[in-house]
Amino acid sequence: MQLWDISHPVAIKDIYIDVNILEEIESFQSLDILELQKLSPEKFDRFGLGEIEQKQIPGIQAVETYSKLRVLGKPGVGKTTFLQYLAIQCNQSAFAANLVPIFITLRNFAQESKITNEFSLLKYIRQEFLTSGISDASVIETLLNAGRVLLLLDGMDEVLKEQSNSVLSEIRRFSEKYHKNQFVAVCRTATQKLRLRGFTDVEIAPFTPEQITAFAQKWFVTFTKTNIEDGQAQSVQFIQKLDLDENWQFRQLVITPLFLHLACWVFHGQEKFPIKRTDFYKEGLDLLLGKWDEARGIERDEVYREFLLPQKLKLFSQIAAATFEQGQYFFEQRIVEQYIGDYIQNLTNVPMDAEELQIESEAVLKAIEAQHGLLAERARGIFSFSYLAFQEYFTARKIVASHNLETFGEALEGLVSHITDPHWHEIFLLTATMLRSADSLVLLMKQQIDALVAQDHYLQEFLTWASQKSRTIPRQPKDATVRAFYLALSRTPHLAPHFALVSSLDQGMFLDAALDHLLLECAIDESQDFAHIHTCGDALLNTLGIVLDVGLQKSLQQLSDQFPKSSQSQKRFGLWCQTNYSAWVEQLRMTVMNYRNINHHWHFSPEQQQVLQRYYDANQLLLDCLHSNSEVTAAIRQEIEATLLLPQKELEDREWQ
């Protein structure tokens, strides 16, 4: 039994969900089977290459199992909707009936905390309770001390960079102080660096084929407005065409609620699927901005109705680009009304006084919010795009729609300046796909990426070593693949994501991974442990089985022969360790360096490590753009792939060839 009902409109801030398809087909009722996949720490084998264990569990069960949960997910996967569902279910005593749900939008918390210069979740919650008519300030602490709160934290990745450390620190402090309570935080998968100590990471699993079928059946039965049989027949046709080979790329999009809803909508009107994701966005937004209402005979507000579809798209593109450029996912009403006013003023040749323009702008904003929900009021006077994916699409559209070569070039240069900012990665992918020719974009990206490390002589030395090492690998499919492997191998620790650029490995590369990992194990400070050292000896014996070089084989065999036998007493073993082990490890290291040219002691400063990570991630983004259905000429594609991760000198030498 709950202590009280907190269904007051402000008590669970932002809990009200736009009237859309998710409500009409009762998807909230199906969210109790939403699956999360648990991400466990990487397990590394003796080659130093990691793997991630994944185990899928129902969403509610995950919340009941883990007291502190961080839910990761891509755009449109339903992260906020999942939190809202938890709050509603808890408030209705359908789950965690003894807890009081409190929903906090972290962006709002950060903005208000910045004003007061005090990041305190306790004070923020107190203020929300006070606004809801609960004046006793001690109530919230009583609940927290008793472990009776389900705290739902939305949008970790939507907090501005300069405020993120303060917000994360406060979440850590608050969750540790009131550890008896339940905590669920959500953020984008791409922002896994926003880690929370003590929180279990799970990721919202994509829809399964069975869930896609069930969703489509409900959608078409509800929205065909005919009989159940016709709706079911159209859903069958939808699934059949979705399963066609030519629609494989489109199937990758419809694994989230948002895009599956739009897919049903587009298919309902055209009975086919677009190929490109950007075409899918365009057709979905065309429906959202007018065609759907026309089909249903709905008339809209007179001011906004006068806007033609291209004008609506241009208006949203300007709002999206201006706010995204400033890092604003949420923006004040006066700001968005100012953008609308400027646009209205540019549309008409007749000057308007300030008061009239303000009235018109406010009317248009209200019409937008009421008619299709692309812009939504999240809190009093605070707006955002209803989905971040739409803001990203319109931002990319603004870049592509530049009206002449000069402004187009400036727009691309402005985009490329954000190449190390993960918030802009989706903009790069969308822009690359929308351009008639993406040659200029990918070439600018390549130049910007190379410039990240061009002035650091030590990083250039590192890249030179990786390049030289790549040329020693026989029959390599691509030199860039091998360079990517050795850059990842030299990173500490050996995390699986560091190997993301590597598409294939050969025996020599596996040998280098095994030897590098062996040396790391031998260098562990607690290496005087009897069992640990014998494990290193066994690993050396295993590695001998994949050595082809006769000289290396002989040297490693001699080192293995020097190693104490397991049958020796622990006393004799300890004596050998004290007198010989350090020299033995150093001899092993020198042998590996001489024969394999690895295990150099690269001493990167913290700043260099950050630069190297940004450089590596930016190269991955460039590859993603090349593989994103973008229009890039074959020659430029081949040149970029051939020069990935090369040092500056080799890049300059290629220009003269």
XYZ file of C-alpha atoms in Angstrom:
657
model
C 0.000 0.000 0.000
C 1.326 3.431 -0.900
C 1.607 6.150 1.694
C -0.314 8.524 -0.536
C -1.326 9.122 -4.095
C 1.089 11.454 -5.909
C -0.807 11.579 -9.187
C -0.893 15.373 -8.976
C 0.226 16.798 -12.341
C 3.480 18.158 -10.925
C 4.337 15.377 -8.489
C 5.537 13.139 -11.293
C 6.966 15.776 -13.542
C 6.743 15.153 -17.285
C 4.782 11.950 -16.735
C 2.102 12.907 -19.236
C 2.702 11.308 -22.582
C 1.781 12.815 -25.927
C -1.404 11.430 -27.409
C 0.018 9.110 -30.019
C 0.006 5.602 -31.303
C 1.596 4.175 -28.161
C -1.515 4.989 -26.159
C -4.041 4.057 -28.809
C -2.756 0.520 -29.266
C -2.208 0.071 -25.527
C 1.513 -0.450 -25.888
C 1.943 0.428 -22.223
C 0.280 -2.861 -21.437
C 2.810 -4.648 -23.622
C 5.791 -2.925 -22.046
C 5.760 -5.379 -19.170
C 7.386 -7.812 -21.612
C 9.987 -5.246 -22.675
C 13.294 -7.056 -22.612
C 16.543 -5.697 -21.261
C 19.901 -7.265 -21.925
C 22.284 -7.259 -18.976
C 25.797 -6.075 -19.768
C 28.331 -7.863 -17.579
C 31.997 -6.810 -17.281
C 34.219 -7.915 -20.130
C 35.801 -11.336 -19.739
C 39.185 -11.630 -21.387
C 40.703 -14.809 -22.673
C 44.424 -15.492 -22.781
C 44.713 -13.598 -26.073
C 43.473 -10.434 -24.358
C 40.392 -10.178 -26.565
C 37.170 -9.522 -24.681
C 33.605 -10.611 -25.053
C 30.380 -9.288 -23.536
C 27.896 -11.655 -21.996
C 24.275 -10.752 -22.706
C 21.248 -12.111 -20.966
C 17.753 -10.886 -21.740
C 15.267 -10.344 -18.911
C 11.822 -8.677 -18.746
C 11.977 -4.960 -17.896
C 9.918 -5.105 -14.702
C 11.910 -8.087 -13.480
C 15.157 -6.155 -13.998
C 13.887 -3.285 -11.842
C 12.765 -5.713 -9.157
C 16.105 -7.562 -9.267
C 18.542 -4.634 -9.135
C 18.171 -1.763 -6.672
C 20.298 0.513 -8.867
C 19.777 0.219 -12.600
C 21.121 2.226 -15.532
C 19.081 1.601 -18.659
C 20.888 2.286 -21.939
C 19.260 2.602 -25.328
C 19.466 4.172 -28.753
C 17.207 7.031 -29.926
C 13.551 6.076 -30.270
C 13.930 2.804 -28.377
C 11.546 3.919 -25.634
C 13.782 4.844 -22.684
C 11.639 7.703 -21.377
C 8.471 5.752 -22.139
C 9.822 2.873 -20.071
C 10.395 5.190 -17.084
C 6.922 6.650 -17.495
C 5.465 3.167 -17.606
C 7.290 2.244 -14.388
C 5.921 5.356 -12.680
C 2.347 4.634 -13.778
C 2.521 0.952 -12.832
C 4.006 1.792 -9.439
C 1.456 4.536 -8.830
C -1.348 2.076 -9.610
C 0.195 -0.541 -7.283
C 0.677 -2.934 -10.208
C 4.352 -3.215 -9.248
C 6.436 -2.091 -6.253
C 3.225 -1.162 -4.481
C 5.036 -0.079 -1.314
C 7.163 2.520 -3.137
C 6.462 6.119 -4.110
C 7.630 6.887 -7.689
C 9.401 10.199 -8.268
C 10.191 11.110 -11.885
C 12.999 13.627 -12.468
C 14.094 15.047 -15.793
C 17.786 15.594 -15.178
C 18.044 18.408 -17.695
C 15.488 20.418 -15.691
C 17.259 19.551 -12.452
C 20.579 20.737 -13.891
C 19.120 24.016 -15.164
C 17.472 24.890 -11.855
C 20.547 23.815 -9.891
C 22.729 26.086 -12.013
C 20.551 29.049 -11.055
C 20.875 28.332 -7.325
C 24.478 27.103 -7.695
C 23.589 24.066 -5.570
C 23.154 20.599 -7.033
C 20.936 18.900 -4.459
C 18.433 16.221 -5.456
C 16.916 16.312 -1.983
C 16.102 20.018 -2.195
C 14.842 19.630 -5.751
C 12.447 16.833 -4.719
C 11.317 18.845 -1.695
C 10.441 21.732 -4.006
C 8.456 19.419 -6.271
C 6.547 18.051 -3.276
C 5.885 21.602 -2.093
C 4.547 22.555 -5.523
C 2.288 19.498 -5.329
C 0.772 20.680 -2.067
C 2.865 18.543 0.299
C 4.222 21.182 2.655
C 5.849 18.968 5.296
C 9.535 19.045 4.276
C 10.383 16.075 6.490
C 8.145 13.695 4.552
C 10.589 13.066 1.717
C 13.462 12.294 4.089
C 11.227 9.937 6.049
C 10.436 8.077 2.835
C 14.061 8.001 1.733
C 15.376 6.790 5.082
C 12.765 4.025 5.070
C 13.688 2.951 1.520
C 10.212 3.729 0.169
C 11.141 5.709 -2.981
C 11.431 4.617 -6.628
C 13.585 7.393 -8.110
C 13.378 7.583 -11.910
C 16.112 9.703 -13.518
C 15.542 10.578 -17.161
C 18.001 11.890 -19.745
C 21.498 11.550 -18.263
C 22.924 12.290 -21.719
C 20.815 15.435 -22.156
C 22.602 17.379 -19.432
C 24.977 20.028 -20.774
C 28.661 19.124 -20.660
C 29.584 21.807 -18.138
C 26.924 20.531 -15.735
C 27.291 16.768 -16.231
C 30.038 16.234 -13.638
C 28.050 18.045 -10.956
C 24.890 16.099 -11.799
C 26.687 12.729 -11.837
C 28.420 13.480 -8.547
C 25.108 14.348 -6.930
C 23.453 11.159 -8.236
C 26.342 9.087 -6.845
C 26.242 10.866 -3.488
C 22.449 10.688 -3.218
C 22.210 7.012 -4.247
C 24.910 6.028 -1.758
C 23.373 7.999 1.113
C 19.856 6.647 0.474
C 20.951 3.217 -0.731
C 17.837 1.457 0.583
C 15.722 2.933 -2.224
C 15.245 1.880 -5.858
C 17.021 3.892 -8.569
C 16.525 3.697 -12.342
C 18.451 6.043 -14.652
C 18.294 6.085 -18.453
C 20.609 7.449 -21.117
C 21.747 6.790 -24.663
C 23.885 3.774 -25.364
C 26.483 6.045 -26.901
C 27.113 7.723 -23.543
C 28.334 4.736 -21.575
C 31.101 6.961 -20.236
C 28.456 8.425 -17.913
C 28.952 5.528 -15.550
C 27.433 5.378 -12.085
C 29.242 3.446 -9.373
C 27.080 0.665 -7.961
C 24.553 0.761 -10.813
C 23.932 -2.327 -12.933
C 23.961 -1.563 -16.658
C 21.239 -2.971 -18.873
C 20.319 -2.072 -22.430
C 16.835 -2.016 -23.902
C 16.738 -4.983 -26.223
C 15.447 -4.434 -29.763
C 12.028 -5.754 -30.711
C 12.043 -9.405 -31.656
C 10.300 -10.507 -34.874
C 7.411 -11.777 -32.737
C 7.056 -8.412 -30.991
C 7.184 -6.559 -34.324
C 4.383 -8.782 -35.632
C 2.255 -8.240 -32.515
C 2.801 -4.459 -32.667
C 1.887 -4.330 -36.376
C -1.294 -6.350 -35.827
C -2.472 -3.968 -33.099
C -1.514 -0.925 -35.176
C -3.342 -1.868 -38.359
C -6.416 -3.152 -36.534
C -6.644 0.140 -34.619
C -5.830 2.558 -37.437
C -7.369 1.085 -40.566
C -10.736 2.111 -39.097
C -12.366 -0.824 -40.843
C -12.962 -4.323 -39.538
C -10.555 -6.515 -37.622
C -10.093 -8.879 -40.572
C -8.925 -6.104 -42.929
C -6.531 -4.748 -40.336
C -5.044 -8.170 -39.729
C -4.720 -8.771 -43.478
C -2.799 -5.520 -43.939
C -0.535 -6.367 -41.004
C 0.257 -9.713 -42.665
C 1.124 -7.887 -45.897
C 3.302 -5.459 -43.893
C 5.304 -8.302 -42.315
C 5.631 -10.193 -45.611
C 7.106 -7.192 -47.429
C 9.267 -6.323 -44.447
C 10.832 -9.806 -44.669
C 11.825 -9.415 -48.323
C 15.572 -9.480 -48.964
C 15.629 -5.989 -50.457
C 14.255 -4.552 -47.201
C 17.084 -5.822 -44.963
C 18.301 -2.313 -44.149
C 14.807 -1.175 -43.307
C 14.362 -4.110 -40.919
C 17.244 -2.688 -38.901
C 15.239 0.472 -38.287
C 11.955 -0.991 -37.098
C 13.269 -2.638 -33.944
C 12.222 0.341 -31.789
C 8.674 1.547 -30.950
C 9.099 4.982 -32.550
C 10.354 3.791 -35.924
C 8.065 0.776 -36.071
C 5.125 3.131 -35.569
C 6.336 5.371 -38.401
C 6.968 2.309 -40.577
C 3.369 1.181 -40.169
C 2.245 4.701 -40.954
C 4.358 4.970 -44.134
C 3.351 1.501 -45.285
C -0.322 2.215 -44.663
C -0.115 5.079 -47.164
C 2.220 3.576 -49.784
C 2.234 -0.194 -49.237
C 6.031 -0.250 -49.666
C 9.165 0.740 -47.773
C 11.818 3.346 -48.617
C 15.416 2.129 -48.753
C 17.293 4.941 -47.023
C 16.674 5.865 -43.407
C 16.531 9.550 -44.320
C 13.843 8.823 -46.938
C 11.945 7.015 -44.211
C 12.205 10.075 -41.935
C 11.092 12.343 -44.770
C 8.051 10.273 -45.655
C 7.120 9.827 -42.001
C 7.383 13.553 -41.342
C 5.405 14.351 -44.500
C 2.616 12.273 -43.016
C 3.031 13.811 -39.597
C 2.995 17.379 -40.942
C -0.113 17.263 -43.030
C -0.924 14.349 -45.296
C -2.296 12.218 -42.471
C -4.639 14.997 -41.320
C -5.731 15.617 -44.915
C -6.613 11.938 -45.285
C -8.740 12.118 -42.149
C -10.378 15.418 -43.112
C -8.997 17.386 -40.169
C -8.690 21.175 -40.368
C -6.025 22.902 -38.333
C -5.339 26.310 -36.833
C -5.646 29.045 -39.481
C -2.234 30.648 -38.874
C -0.267 27.423 -39.064
C -2.508 26.030 -41.824
C -1.195 28.696 -44.195
C 2.273 27.190 -43.973
C 3.048 24.922 -46.910
C 4.872 21.654 -46.198
C 8.279 22.975 -47.436
C 7.817 25.998 -45.174
C 7.049 23.794 -42.180
C 10.123 21.682 -42.881
C 12.302 24.782 -43.201
C 10.947 26.229 -39.945
C 11.646 23.035 -38.016
C 15.080 22.781 -39.609
C 15.986 26.278 -38.460
C 14.750 25.655 -34.915
C 16.502 22.291 -34.715
C 19.838 23.495 -36.089
C 19.951 26.653 -33.959
C 19.150 24.816 -30.716
C 21.283 21.737 -31.413
C 24.297 23.888 -32.285
C 24.040 25.430 -28.812
C 23.664 22.037 -27.134
C 20.035 22.739 -26.287
C 17.747 19.727 -26.235
C 15.342 21.773 -24.110
C 14.706 25.457 -24.763
C 12.585 28.242 -23.304
C 9.274 29.159 -24.902
C 10.466 32.705 -25.644
C 13.452 31.295 -27.574
C 11.402 29.054 -29.848
C 8.823 31.828 -30.341
C 11.639 34.123 -31.398
C 12.776 31.613 -34.039
C 9.170 31.294 -35.262
C 8.769 35.076 -35.310
C 11.923 35.556 -37.347
C 10.696 32.961 -39.813
C 7.225 34.537 -40.129
C 8.808 37.947 -40.676
C 10.952 36.533 -43.501
C 7.918 34.963 -45.151
C 5.954 38.175 -45.495
C 6.906 41.409 -47.205
C 4.638 43.375 -44.889
C 6.365 44.593 -41.688
C 4.695 43.463 -38.456
C 4.923 45.263 -35.129
C 6.470 43.414 -32.196
C 3.200 42.712 -30.377
C 1.457 41.309 -33.456
C 4.482 39.152 -34.272
C 4.542 37.815 -30.712
C 0.858 36.852 -30.911
C 1.350 35.116 -34.261
C 4.445 33.248 -33.006
C 2.662 32.046 -29.876
C -0.305 30.862 -31.948
C 1.953 28.916 -34.320
C 3.784 27.260 -31.403
C 0.503 26.194 -29.811
C -0.710 24.859 -33.163
C 2.483 22.834 -33.631
C 2.203 21.330 -30.172
C -1.474 20.481 -30.543
C -1.512 19.226 -34.116
C 1.368 16.772 -34.461
C 3.465 17.052 -31.318
C 6.844 17.602 -32.996
C 7.463 20.233 -30.347
C 6.228 19.437 -26.853
C 6.084 21.422 -23.619
C 8.093 19.364 -21.113
C 7.667 21.736 -18.179
C 6.044 25.124 -17.836
C 7.619 27.324 -20.506
C 10.207 24.682 -21.487
C 9.941 22.993 -24.912
C 11.819 20.327 -26.814
C 11.379 18.195 -29.900
C 9.180 15.258 -28.959
C 11.976 12.902 -30.022
C 15.666 13.706 -30.229
C 15.777 11.744 -33.504
C 13.574 14.428 -35.116
C 15.787 17.266 -33.889
C 18.803 15.430 -35.307
C 17.103 14.800 -38.660
C 16.041 18.440 -39.053
C 19.540 19.624 -38.073
C 21.057 17.432 -40.794
C 18.418 18.642 -43.254
C 19.401 22.273 -42.553
C 23.021 21.450 -43.424
C 22.101 19.672 -46.659
C 19.584 22.335 -47.733
C 22.153 25.158 -47.856
C 21.126 27.200 -50.883
C 24.511 27.903 -52.528
C 28.028 26.509 -52.675
C 29.491 29.045 -50.237
C 26.951 28.464 -47.482
C 27.047 24.716 -48.179
C 30.809 24.655 -47.687
C 30.475 26.659 -44.483
C 27.775 24.286 -43.251
C 29.970 21.223 -43.867
C 32.951 22.856 -42.158
C 30.739 23.725 -39.205
C 29.568 20.112 -38.998
C 33.089 18.695 -39.225
C 34.195 20.930 -36.338
C 32.022 18.689 -34.118
C 33.638 15.433 -35.220
C 34.866 14.546 -31.717
C 31.544 15.335 -30.021
C 29.490 12.108 -29.662
C 26.258 14.139 -29.557
C 26.840 14.978 -33.243
C 27.530 11.463 -34.511
C 23.966 10.888 -35.645
C 24.023 14.221 -37.517
C 27.087 13.052 -39.459
C 25.414 9.775 -40.424
C 22.177 11.451 -41.490
C 23.964 14.174 -43.451
C 26.168 11.670 -45.273
C 23.089 9.724 -46.343
C 21.076 12.786 -47.435
C 23.771 14.378 -49.617
C 23.615 13.724 -53.351
C 27.389 13.354 -53.165
C 29.085 12.838 -49.798
C 32.604 13.155 -51.244
C 33.182 16.650 -49.832
C 31.948 15.652 -46.383
C 34.059 12.510 -45.973
C 37.184 14.261 -47.295
C 36.712 17.098 -44.792
C 36.185 14.540 -42.050
C 39.405 12.759 -43.000
C 41.372 16.026 -42.915
C 39.932 16.985 -39.532
C 40.651 13.531 -38.085
C 44.284 13.511 -39.251
C 44.738 17.007 -37.801
C 43.768 15.739 -34.326
C 47.145 14.008 -33.914
C 49.268 15.793 -36.520
C 51.098 18.108 -34.088
C 51.851 15.543 -31.376
C 55.256 13.997 -32.182
C 54.843 11.146 -29.701
C 51.451 10.118 -31.138
C 52.948 10.354 -34.618
C 55.709 7.983 -33.486
C 53.026 5.630 -32.185
C 51.139 5.710 -35.505
C 54.408 5.125 -37.380
C 55.071 2.011 -35.289
C 51.540 0.714 -35.974
C 52.008 1.348 -39.690
C 55.366 -0.438 -39.754
C 53.925 -3.359 -37.821
C 50.999 -3.643 -40.220
C 53.378 -4.160 -43.143
C 54.901 -7.227 -41.461
C 51.604 -9.113 -41.533
C 51.371 -11.341 -44.639
C 48.245 -11.529 -46.759
C 46.486 -8.786 -44.834
C 43.121 -7.842 -46.376
C 43.637 -4.131 -45.665
C 46.563 -2.321 -44.032
C 44.122 -0.082 -42.128
C 42.593 -3.138 -40.483
C 45.969 -4.217 -39.126
C 46.888 -0.688 -38.004
C 43.591 -0.540 -36.103
C 44.425 -3.801 -34.362
C 47.829 -2.657 -33.133
C 46.520 0.703 -31.980
C 43.939 -1.169 -29.902
C 46.485 -3.709 -28.652
C 48.675 -0.952 -27.226
C 45.821 0.524 -25.189
C 45.426 -0.330 -21.503
C 43.196 -1.960 -20.474
C 42.348 -4.186 -23.461
C 38.671 -3.370 -23.819
C 36.657 -5.071 -26.534
C 35.405 -1.718 -27.984
C 39.040 -0.790 -28.765
C 38.994 -3.571 -31.384
C 35.827 -2.301 -33.114
C 37.706 -1.172 -36.229
C 39.295 -4.570 -36.723
C 37.313 -6.651 -39.175
C 39.624 -9.648 -39.454
C 42.649 -11.181 -37.741
C 45.323 -13.603 -38.911
C 47.553 -15.979 -36.961
C 50.362 -13.452 -36.548
C 48.018 -10.941 -34.998
C 46.610 -13.552 -32.637
C 50.179 -14.433 -31.639
C 50.940 -10.780 -30.888
C 47.774 -10.528 -28.801
C 48.712 -13.670 -26.875
C 52.297 -12.534 -26.204
C 51.226 -9.042 -25.231
C 48.667 -10.412 -22.794
C 51.236 -12.867 -21.370
C 53.661 -10.022 -20.644
C 50.924 -8.017 -18.963
C 50.104 -10.973 -16.721
C 53.776 -11.536 -15.843
C 54.177 -7.864 -14.925
C 51.360 -7.850 -12.339
C 52.652 -6.558 -8.987
C 51.316 -9.564 -7.073
C 53.260 -11.883 -9.385
C 55.094 -13.676 -6.577
C 51.967 -15.740 -6.061
C 52.794 -19.440 -6.682
C 49.607 -20.244 -8.624
C 49.733 -17.068 -10.697
C 53.319 -17.594 -11.879
C 52.613 -21.196 -12.855
C 49.619 -19.905 -14.832
C 52.022 -17.630 -16.736
C 54.280 -20.612 -17.408
C 51.350 -22.625 -18.743
C 50.301 -19.679 -20.943
C 53.808 -19.574 -22.419
C 53.599 -23.292 -23.257
C 50.218 -22.729 -24.953
C 51.607 -19.815 -26.940
C 54.471 -21.961 -28.268
C 51.871 -23.968 -30.166
C 51.074 -21.064 -32.514
C 54.659 -19.806 -33.097
C 55.895 -20.405 -36.665
C 59.151 -18.420 -36.602
C 62.033 -20.855 -35.839
C 64.155 -18.281 -33.997
C 61.273 -17.108 -31.822
C 60.228 -20.711 -31.197
C 63.740 -21.597 -29.983
C 64.053 -18.522 -27.728
C 60.640 -19.038 -26.119
C 61.366 -22.747 -25.619
C 64.594 -21.882 -23.781
C 62.658 -19.505 -21.512
C 60.062 -22.167 -20.891
C 62.781 -24.672 -19.980
C 64.179 -22.247 -17.383
C 60.811 -22.104 -15.667
C 60.520 -24.220 -12.428
C 58.576 -27.465 -12.768
C 55.291 -27.679 -10.908
C 56.622 -30.741 -9.066
C 59.246 -28.660 -7.253
C 58.613 -27.682 -3.648
C 57.102 -24.297 -2.944
C 60.275 -23.352 -1.026
C 62.539 -23.979 -4.045
C 60.017 -22.246 -6.257
C 60.023 -19.198 -3.961
C 63.814 -19.060 -4.026
C 63.820 -19.135 -7.854
C 61.282 -16.313 -7.934
C 63.369 -14.125 -5.631
C 66.574 -14.599 -7.612
C 65.485 -15.169 -11.214
C 61.875 -14.160 -11.932
C 62.404 -10.446 -12.676
C 65.285 -11.204 -15.033
C 63.252 -13.985 -16.675
C 60.333 -11.597 -17.337
C 62.687 -8.958 -18.760
C 64.290 -11.559 -21.034
C 60.816 -12.610 -22.207
C 59.930 -8.974 -22.917
C 63.116 -8.359 -24.909
C 62.577 -11.559 -26.924
C 59.055 -10.491 -27.831
C 60.229 -6.990 -28.763
C 63.058 -8.294 -30.947
C 61.022 -10.859 -32.841
C 57.522 -9.302 -32.887
C 58.166 -5.560 -32.384
C 55.444 -5.245 -29.741
C 55.181 -4.470 -26.026
C 56.894 -1.143 -26.305
C 56.320 0.943 -23.195
C 54.123 3.658 -24.632
C 53.682 6.256 -21.896
C 50.728 8.393 -22.923
C 49.778 11.358 -20.800
C 46.099 11.637 -19.755
C 45.647 14.307 -22.419
C 47.224 12.091 -25.093
C 44.995 9.188 -24.076
C 41.964 11.422 -24.554
C 43.217 12.639 -27.945
C 43.917 9.062 -29.029
C 40.421 7.963 -27.989
C 38.838 10.855 -29.898
C 41.007 10.058 -32.919
C 40.001 6.405 -32.840
C 36.295 7.167 -32.375
C 36.360 9.724 -35.189
C 37.883 7.159 -37.550
C 35.118 4.743 -36.590
C 32.548 7.446 -37.352
C 34.153 8.062 -40.757
C 33.884 4.358 -41.577
C 30.255 4.346 -40.420
C 29.526 7.237 -42.799
C 31.170 5.379 -45.678
C 29.015 2.334 -44.953
C 25.755 4.223 -44.367
C 24.242 4.071 -47.864
C 25.996 7.332 -48.666
C 26.926 8.378 -52.201
C 30.748 8.324 -52.209
C 32.751 7.722 -55.380
C 34.758 4.497 -55.456
C 38.117 6.252 -55.807
C 37.600 8.463 -52.768
C 36.236 5.569 -50.731
C 39.315 3.461 -51.544
C 41.742 6.297 -50.811
C 40.161 7.012 -47.407
C 40.181 3.361 -46.396
C 43.805 2.982 -47.520
C 44.989 5.994 -45.481
C 43.105 5.400 -42.225
C 45.333 5.688 -39.126
C 48.454 6.621 -41.090
C 51.057 9.007 -39.603
C 51.367 12.472 -41.093
C 54.624 11.789 -42.949
C 53.191 8.818 -44.824
C 50.094 10.848 -45.700
C 52.293 13.603 -47.134
C 54.424 11.081 -49.040
C 51.291 9.646 -50.677
C 50.341 13.099 -51.980
C 53.537 13.178 -54.045
C 53.115 9.693 -55.499
